[in-house]
Structure formats: structure tokens, C-alpha cells
Short mmCIF file of C-alpha atoms and ligand atoms in Angstrom, two decimals:
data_model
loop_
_atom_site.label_atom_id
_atom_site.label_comp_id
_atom_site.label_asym_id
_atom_site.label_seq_id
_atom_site.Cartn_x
_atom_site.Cartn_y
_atom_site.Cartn_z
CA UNK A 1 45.22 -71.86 205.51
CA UNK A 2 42.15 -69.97 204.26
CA UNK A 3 40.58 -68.59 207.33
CA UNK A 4 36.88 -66.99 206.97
CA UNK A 5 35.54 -64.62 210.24
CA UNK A 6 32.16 -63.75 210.58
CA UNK A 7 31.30 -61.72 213.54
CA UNK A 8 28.11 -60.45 215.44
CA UNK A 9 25.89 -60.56 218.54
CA UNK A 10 24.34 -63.51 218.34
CA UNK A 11 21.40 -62.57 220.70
CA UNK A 12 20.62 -65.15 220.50
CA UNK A 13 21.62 -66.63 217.48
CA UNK A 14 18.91 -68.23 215.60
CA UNK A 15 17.98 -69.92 211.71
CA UNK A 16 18.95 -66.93 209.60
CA UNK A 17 22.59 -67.21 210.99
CA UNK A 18 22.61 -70.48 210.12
CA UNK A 19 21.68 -71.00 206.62
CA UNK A 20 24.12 -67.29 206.33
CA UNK A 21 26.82 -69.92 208.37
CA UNK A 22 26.33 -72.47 205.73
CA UNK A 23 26.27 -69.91 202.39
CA UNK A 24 29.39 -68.10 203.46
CA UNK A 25 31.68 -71.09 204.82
CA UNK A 26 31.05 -73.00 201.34
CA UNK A 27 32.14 -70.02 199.45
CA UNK A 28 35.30 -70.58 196.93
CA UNK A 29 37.95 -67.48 197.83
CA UNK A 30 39.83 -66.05 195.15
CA UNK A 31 42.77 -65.97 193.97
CA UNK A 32 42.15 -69.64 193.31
CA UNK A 33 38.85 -70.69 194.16
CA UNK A 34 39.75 -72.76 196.86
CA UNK A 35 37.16 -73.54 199.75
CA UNK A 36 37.80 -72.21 203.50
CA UNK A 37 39.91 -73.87 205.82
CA UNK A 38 38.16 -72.51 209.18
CA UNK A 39 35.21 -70.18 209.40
CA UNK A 40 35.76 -68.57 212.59
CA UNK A 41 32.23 -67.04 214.17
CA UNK A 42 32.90 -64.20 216.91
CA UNK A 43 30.69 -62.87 219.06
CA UNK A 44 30.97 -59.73 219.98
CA UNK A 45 31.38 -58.39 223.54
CA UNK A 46 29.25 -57.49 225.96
CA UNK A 47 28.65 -53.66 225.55
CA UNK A 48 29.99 -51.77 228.41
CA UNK A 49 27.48 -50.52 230.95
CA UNK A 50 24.89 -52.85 229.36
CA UNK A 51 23.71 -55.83 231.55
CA UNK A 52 19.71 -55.81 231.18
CA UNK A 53 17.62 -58.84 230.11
CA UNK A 54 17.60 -57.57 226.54
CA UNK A 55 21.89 -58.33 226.29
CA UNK A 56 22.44 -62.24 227.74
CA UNK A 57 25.99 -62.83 228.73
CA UNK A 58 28.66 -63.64 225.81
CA UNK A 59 28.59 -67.33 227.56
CA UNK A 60 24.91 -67.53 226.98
CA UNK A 61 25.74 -66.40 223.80
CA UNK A 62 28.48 -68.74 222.87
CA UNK A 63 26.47 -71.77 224.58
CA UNK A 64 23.84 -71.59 222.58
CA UNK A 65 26.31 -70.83 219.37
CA UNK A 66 27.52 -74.05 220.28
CA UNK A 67 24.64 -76.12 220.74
CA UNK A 68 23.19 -74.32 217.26
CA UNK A 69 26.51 -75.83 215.70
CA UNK A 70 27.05 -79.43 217.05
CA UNK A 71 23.34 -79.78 216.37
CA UNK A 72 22.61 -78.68 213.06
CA UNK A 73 22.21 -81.12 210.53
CA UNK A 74 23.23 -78.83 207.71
CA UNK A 75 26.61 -78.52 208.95
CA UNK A 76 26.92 -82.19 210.16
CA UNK A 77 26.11 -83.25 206.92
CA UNK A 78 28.84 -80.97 205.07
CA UNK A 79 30.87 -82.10 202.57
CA UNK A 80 34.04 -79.72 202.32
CA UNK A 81 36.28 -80.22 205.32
CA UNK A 82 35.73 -76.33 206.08
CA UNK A 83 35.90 -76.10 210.61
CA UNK A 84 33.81 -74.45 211.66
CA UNK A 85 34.85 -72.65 215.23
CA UNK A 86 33.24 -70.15 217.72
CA UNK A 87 36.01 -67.29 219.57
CA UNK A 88 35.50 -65.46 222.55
CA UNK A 89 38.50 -63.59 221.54
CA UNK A 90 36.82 -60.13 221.96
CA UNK A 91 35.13 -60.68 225.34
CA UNK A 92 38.59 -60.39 226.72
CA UNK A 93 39.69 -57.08 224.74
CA UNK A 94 39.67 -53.77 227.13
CA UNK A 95 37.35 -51.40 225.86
CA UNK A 96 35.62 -51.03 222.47
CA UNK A 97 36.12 -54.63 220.30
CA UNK A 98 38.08 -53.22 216.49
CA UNK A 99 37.55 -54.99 214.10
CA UNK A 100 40.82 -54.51 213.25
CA UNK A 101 42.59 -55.13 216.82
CA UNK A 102 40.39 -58.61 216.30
CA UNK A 103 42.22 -59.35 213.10
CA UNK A 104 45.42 -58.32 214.25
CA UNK A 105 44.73 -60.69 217.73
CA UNK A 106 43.84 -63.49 215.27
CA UNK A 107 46.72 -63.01 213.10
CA UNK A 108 48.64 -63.61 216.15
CA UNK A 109 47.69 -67.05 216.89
CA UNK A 110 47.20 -67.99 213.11
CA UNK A 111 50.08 -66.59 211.54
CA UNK A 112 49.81 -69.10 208.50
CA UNK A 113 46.56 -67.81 207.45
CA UNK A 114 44.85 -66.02 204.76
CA UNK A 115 41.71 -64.09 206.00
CA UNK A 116 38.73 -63.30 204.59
CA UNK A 117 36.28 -60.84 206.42
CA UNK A 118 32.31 -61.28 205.56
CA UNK A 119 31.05 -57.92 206.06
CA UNK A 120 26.98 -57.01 205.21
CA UNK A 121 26.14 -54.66 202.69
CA UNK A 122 25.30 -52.01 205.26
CA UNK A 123 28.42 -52.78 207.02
CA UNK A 124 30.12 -52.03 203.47
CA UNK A 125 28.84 -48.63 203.00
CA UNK A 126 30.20 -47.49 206.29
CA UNK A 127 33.09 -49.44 206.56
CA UNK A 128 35.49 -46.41 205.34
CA UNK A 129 34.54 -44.86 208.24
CA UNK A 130 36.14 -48.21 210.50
CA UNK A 131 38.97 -48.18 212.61
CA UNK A 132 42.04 -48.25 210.83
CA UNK A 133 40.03 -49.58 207.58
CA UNK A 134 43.17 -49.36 205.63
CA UNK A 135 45.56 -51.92 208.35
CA UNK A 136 41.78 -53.86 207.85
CA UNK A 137 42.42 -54.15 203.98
CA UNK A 138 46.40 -54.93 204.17
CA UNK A 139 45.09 -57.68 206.51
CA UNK A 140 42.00 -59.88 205.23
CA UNK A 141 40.45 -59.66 201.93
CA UNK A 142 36.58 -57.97 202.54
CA UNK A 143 33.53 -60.42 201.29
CA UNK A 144 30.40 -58.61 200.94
CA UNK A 145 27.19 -60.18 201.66
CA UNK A 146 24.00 -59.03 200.30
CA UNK A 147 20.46 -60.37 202.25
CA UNK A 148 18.64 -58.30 199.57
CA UNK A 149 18.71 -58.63 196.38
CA UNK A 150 18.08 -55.10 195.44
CA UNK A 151 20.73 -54.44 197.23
CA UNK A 152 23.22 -56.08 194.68
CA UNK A 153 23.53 -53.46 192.52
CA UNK A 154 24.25 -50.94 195.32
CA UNK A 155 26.82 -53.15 196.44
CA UNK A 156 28.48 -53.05 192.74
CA UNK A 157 28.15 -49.77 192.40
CA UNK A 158 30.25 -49.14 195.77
CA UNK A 159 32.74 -51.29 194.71
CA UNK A 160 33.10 -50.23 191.55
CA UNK A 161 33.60 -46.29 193.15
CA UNK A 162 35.69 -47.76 196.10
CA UNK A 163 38.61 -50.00 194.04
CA UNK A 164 40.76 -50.01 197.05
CA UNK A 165 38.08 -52.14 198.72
CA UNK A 166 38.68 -54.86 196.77
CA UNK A 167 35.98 -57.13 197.88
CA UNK A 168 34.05 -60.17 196.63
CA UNK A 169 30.47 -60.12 196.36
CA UNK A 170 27.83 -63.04 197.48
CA UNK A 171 24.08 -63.18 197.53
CA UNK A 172 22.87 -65.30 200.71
CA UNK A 173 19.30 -65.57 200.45
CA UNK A 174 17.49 -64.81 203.43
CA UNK A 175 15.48 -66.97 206.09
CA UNK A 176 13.77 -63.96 207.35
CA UNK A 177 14.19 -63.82 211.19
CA UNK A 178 16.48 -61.68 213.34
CA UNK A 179 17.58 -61.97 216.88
CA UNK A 180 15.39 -58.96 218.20
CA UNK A 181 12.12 -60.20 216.68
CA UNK A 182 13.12 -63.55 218.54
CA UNK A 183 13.73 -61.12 221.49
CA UNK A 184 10.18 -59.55 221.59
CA UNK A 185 8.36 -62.70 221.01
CA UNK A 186 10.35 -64.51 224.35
CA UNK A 187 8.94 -61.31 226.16
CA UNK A 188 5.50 -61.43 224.86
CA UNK A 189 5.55 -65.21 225.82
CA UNK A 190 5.24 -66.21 221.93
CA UNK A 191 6.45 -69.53 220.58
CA UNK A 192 10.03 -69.38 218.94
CA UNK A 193 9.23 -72.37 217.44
CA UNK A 194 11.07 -73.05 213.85
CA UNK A 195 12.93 -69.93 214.32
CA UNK A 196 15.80 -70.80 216.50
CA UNK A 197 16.84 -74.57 216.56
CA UNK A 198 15.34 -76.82 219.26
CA UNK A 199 18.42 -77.40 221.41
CA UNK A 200 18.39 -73.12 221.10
CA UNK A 201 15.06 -72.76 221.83
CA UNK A 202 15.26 -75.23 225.25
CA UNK A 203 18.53 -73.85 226.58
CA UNK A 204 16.63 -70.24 226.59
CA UNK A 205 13.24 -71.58 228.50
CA UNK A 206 15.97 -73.59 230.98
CA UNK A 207 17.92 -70.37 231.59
CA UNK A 208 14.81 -67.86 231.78
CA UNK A 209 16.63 -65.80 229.14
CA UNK A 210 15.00 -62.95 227.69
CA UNK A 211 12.25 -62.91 229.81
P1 ATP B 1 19.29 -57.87 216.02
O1 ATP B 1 17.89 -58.15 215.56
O2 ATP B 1 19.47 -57.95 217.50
O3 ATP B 1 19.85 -56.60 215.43
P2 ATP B 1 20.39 -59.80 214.10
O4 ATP B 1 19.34 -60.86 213.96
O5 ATP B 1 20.49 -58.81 212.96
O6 ATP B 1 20.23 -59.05 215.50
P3 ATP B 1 23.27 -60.07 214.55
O7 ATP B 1 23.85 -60.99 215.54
O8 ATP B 1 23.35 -58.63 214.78
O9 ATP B 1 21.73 -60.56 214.32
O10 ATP B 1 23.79 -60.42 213.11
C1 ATP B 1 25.05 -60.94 212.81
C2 ATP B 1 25.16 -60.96 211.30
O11 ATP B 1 24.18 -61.85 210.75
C3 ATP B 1 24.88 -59.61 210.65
O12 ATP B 1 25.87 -59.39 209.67
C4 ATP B 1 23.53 -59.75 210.02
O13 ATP B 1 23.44 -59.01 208.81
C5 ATP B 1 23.42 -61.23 209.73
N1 ATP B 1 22.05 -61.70 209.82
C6 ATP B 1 21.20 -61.50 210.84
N2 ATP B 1 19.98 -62.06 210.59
C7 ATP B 1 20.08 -62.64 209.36
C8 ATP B 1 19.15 -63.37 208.51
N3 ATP B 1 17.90 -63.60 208.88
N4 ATP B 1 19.59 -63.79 207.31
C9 ATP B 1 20.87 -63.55 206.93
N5 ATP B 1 21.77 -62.86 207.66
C10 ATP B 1 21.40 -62.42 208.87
#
């Protein structure tokens, strides 16, 4: 079982995960080609001594994950059988979330599977400096994605100096929105409108969020 994780905040998510959602989980994986099994989405914990407006709660976050999902025509409509699923397997991790403990936690209850981590090209550049990068690497197979495409050839040229990465590359062109734009406009009472999907956009006026 090809398993693909894809973690982040999700504050709240909005379009720009979503067409990124629908790039990534149609993506063949080497060694064969084959398409994903699951495509796993993780939010990431609450950071510690952080519970202001700006940081809803991971169920807000997962909620409206949900809702962003089950409503979303794109992914309704797909036609590879990939699942697509949404963990709150690092809210309940002690301390700072690891990529790597989150691997080895999955591994755990999907022993079966093959895992491919989708990592930004920022993400990339630093991710020798990661927790145990190496147990990382022995675990899932690293997929790069690039929202820039001058950043392509950056992302080669990493890989190409950094062969015990091993990673795939993918272009997922943008929709150009991100959760903290989203964030400021809520505050400045701005419409949302076409950024976030409906059902999103209505579970954040009915739960005052990010106000
Ligand atoms: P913030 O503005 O709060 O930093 P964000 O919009 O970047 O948030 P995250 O939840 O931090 O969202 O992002 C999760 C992942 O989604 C990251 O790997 C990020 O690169 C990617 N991503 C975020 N926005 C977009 C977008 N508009 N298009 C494609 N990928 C995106």
C-alpha cells in the first residue's frame, strides 16, 4: 500500500491546499509508477504556549479540513481510487511533533505501507538539518514540491549535490493564497470569498474564528 503524507497547519486551510491536495495525491510513485493508495493530510499540533486568536484549535482545524474534503468537487469527482484521510496523530504526541516520530507512529498502525513524504522546496533545503533526517530517509521516500517555478532548478541542483536524498521532484502550480493572508483579511473584516471553500468560509463566521 502506497501511502502519501502531507503535513501542515492548516490555519485554516483554504484553495491553495486544495488544488496542492489534488496535484500531489494523483502523482505516479516510483519504482513503478503506480498511483497512491492513501494520502494522509496531518495537521500539525497546537504549538505549546500558543492559544491566541491567530492559532484556532487542531479541531477547528481538522473540522474545517473535513468539510474542505467531503465538499470539494475536485476530489469527489476523482478518478483513481487514491483515500484521501485527515490524522490528528500529532495533537496527541508530548512535546515538539518529529517528523520522524510521526512516520515512525504511522508506520506503526500501517505496517504494510510504502511512504512517501511531500516536503516544499524550502522544507528541502533545510531538511538535513531535521530530526533524525537519516531514520526519515530509511523510512519514506522524500517528494519535493516546487510552488515556483524558478525554484525548479534550485531544487535539481540540491538534489543533484545531496544523492542520499533521493527524492522525486513535482511542479504544483500555484493558486496564490495562504492561510495568513486569509488570517488578516477575517481581522480586517474583508470577504474570504473564492479563497477558502464555502462550507470553510461559513464554519469560520459560525465559530467567530479569527476575529
Ligand atoms: P501561513 O500563511 O500561515 O504560513 P500557509 O498558507 O503557508 O500558512 P500551511 O498550512 O503552513 O499554509 O501550509 C501547508 C503546506 O501547504 C506547506 O507545505 C505550503 O508550502 C503549502 N501551501 C500553502 N499555501 C499554498 C498555495 N497557495 N499553493 C500551494 N501550496 C501551498
Amino acid at each position: 500500500m502506497k501511502i502519501g503524507i502531507f503535513g501542515g497547519a492548516f490555519n485554516p486551510v483554504h484553495n491553495g491546499h486544495l488544488k496542492l491536495i489534488d496535484i500531489l495525491s494523483s502523482v505516479p510513485m516510483k519504482p513503478n509508477f503506480a498511483s497512491l493508495d492513501k494520502f494522509v493530510i496531518i495537521p500539525t499540533a497546537n504549538p505549546p504556549h500558543r492559544s491566541d486568536d491567530e492559532f484556532v484549535s487542531g479541531l477547528d482545524r481538522v473540522k474545517m479540513l473535513r468539510l474542505a474534503i467531503k465538499d470539494n468537487d475536485i476530489f469527489n469527482s476523482k478518478t483513481n481510487s487514491v483515500k484521501l484521510e485527515i490524522s490528528d496523530i500529532e495533537f496527541g504526541m508530548v512535546g515538539k511533533s518529529y517528523t520522524y516520530n510521526t512516520l515512525k507512529a504511522l508506520k506503526g498502525l500501517y505496517p504494510e505501507g510504502e511512504y512517501y513524504l511531500f516536503v516544499g522546496s524550502d522544507q528541502l533545503f533545510a531538511f538535513k538539518s531535521w530530526y533524525k533526517y537519516e531514520k526519515i530517509l530509511k523510512l519514506a521516500r522524500i517528494v519535493v514540491f516546487s510552488r515556483k517555478e524558478e525554484d525548479i532548478p534550485k531544487v535539481k541542483q540540491f538534489l543533484e549535490e545531496n544523492k542520499d536524498i533521493n527524492a522525486d521532484a513535482v511542479y504544483a502550480s500555484p493558486f496564490d493564497v495562504s492561510s495568513s493572508e486569509i488570517r488578516a483579511k477575517l481581522k480586517n473584516g474583508e470577504s474570504i470569498e473564492g479563497l477558502v471553500p464555502s462550507c470553510v468560509e461559513d464554519y469560520i463566521k459560525e465559530h467567530k474564528l479569527y476575529v
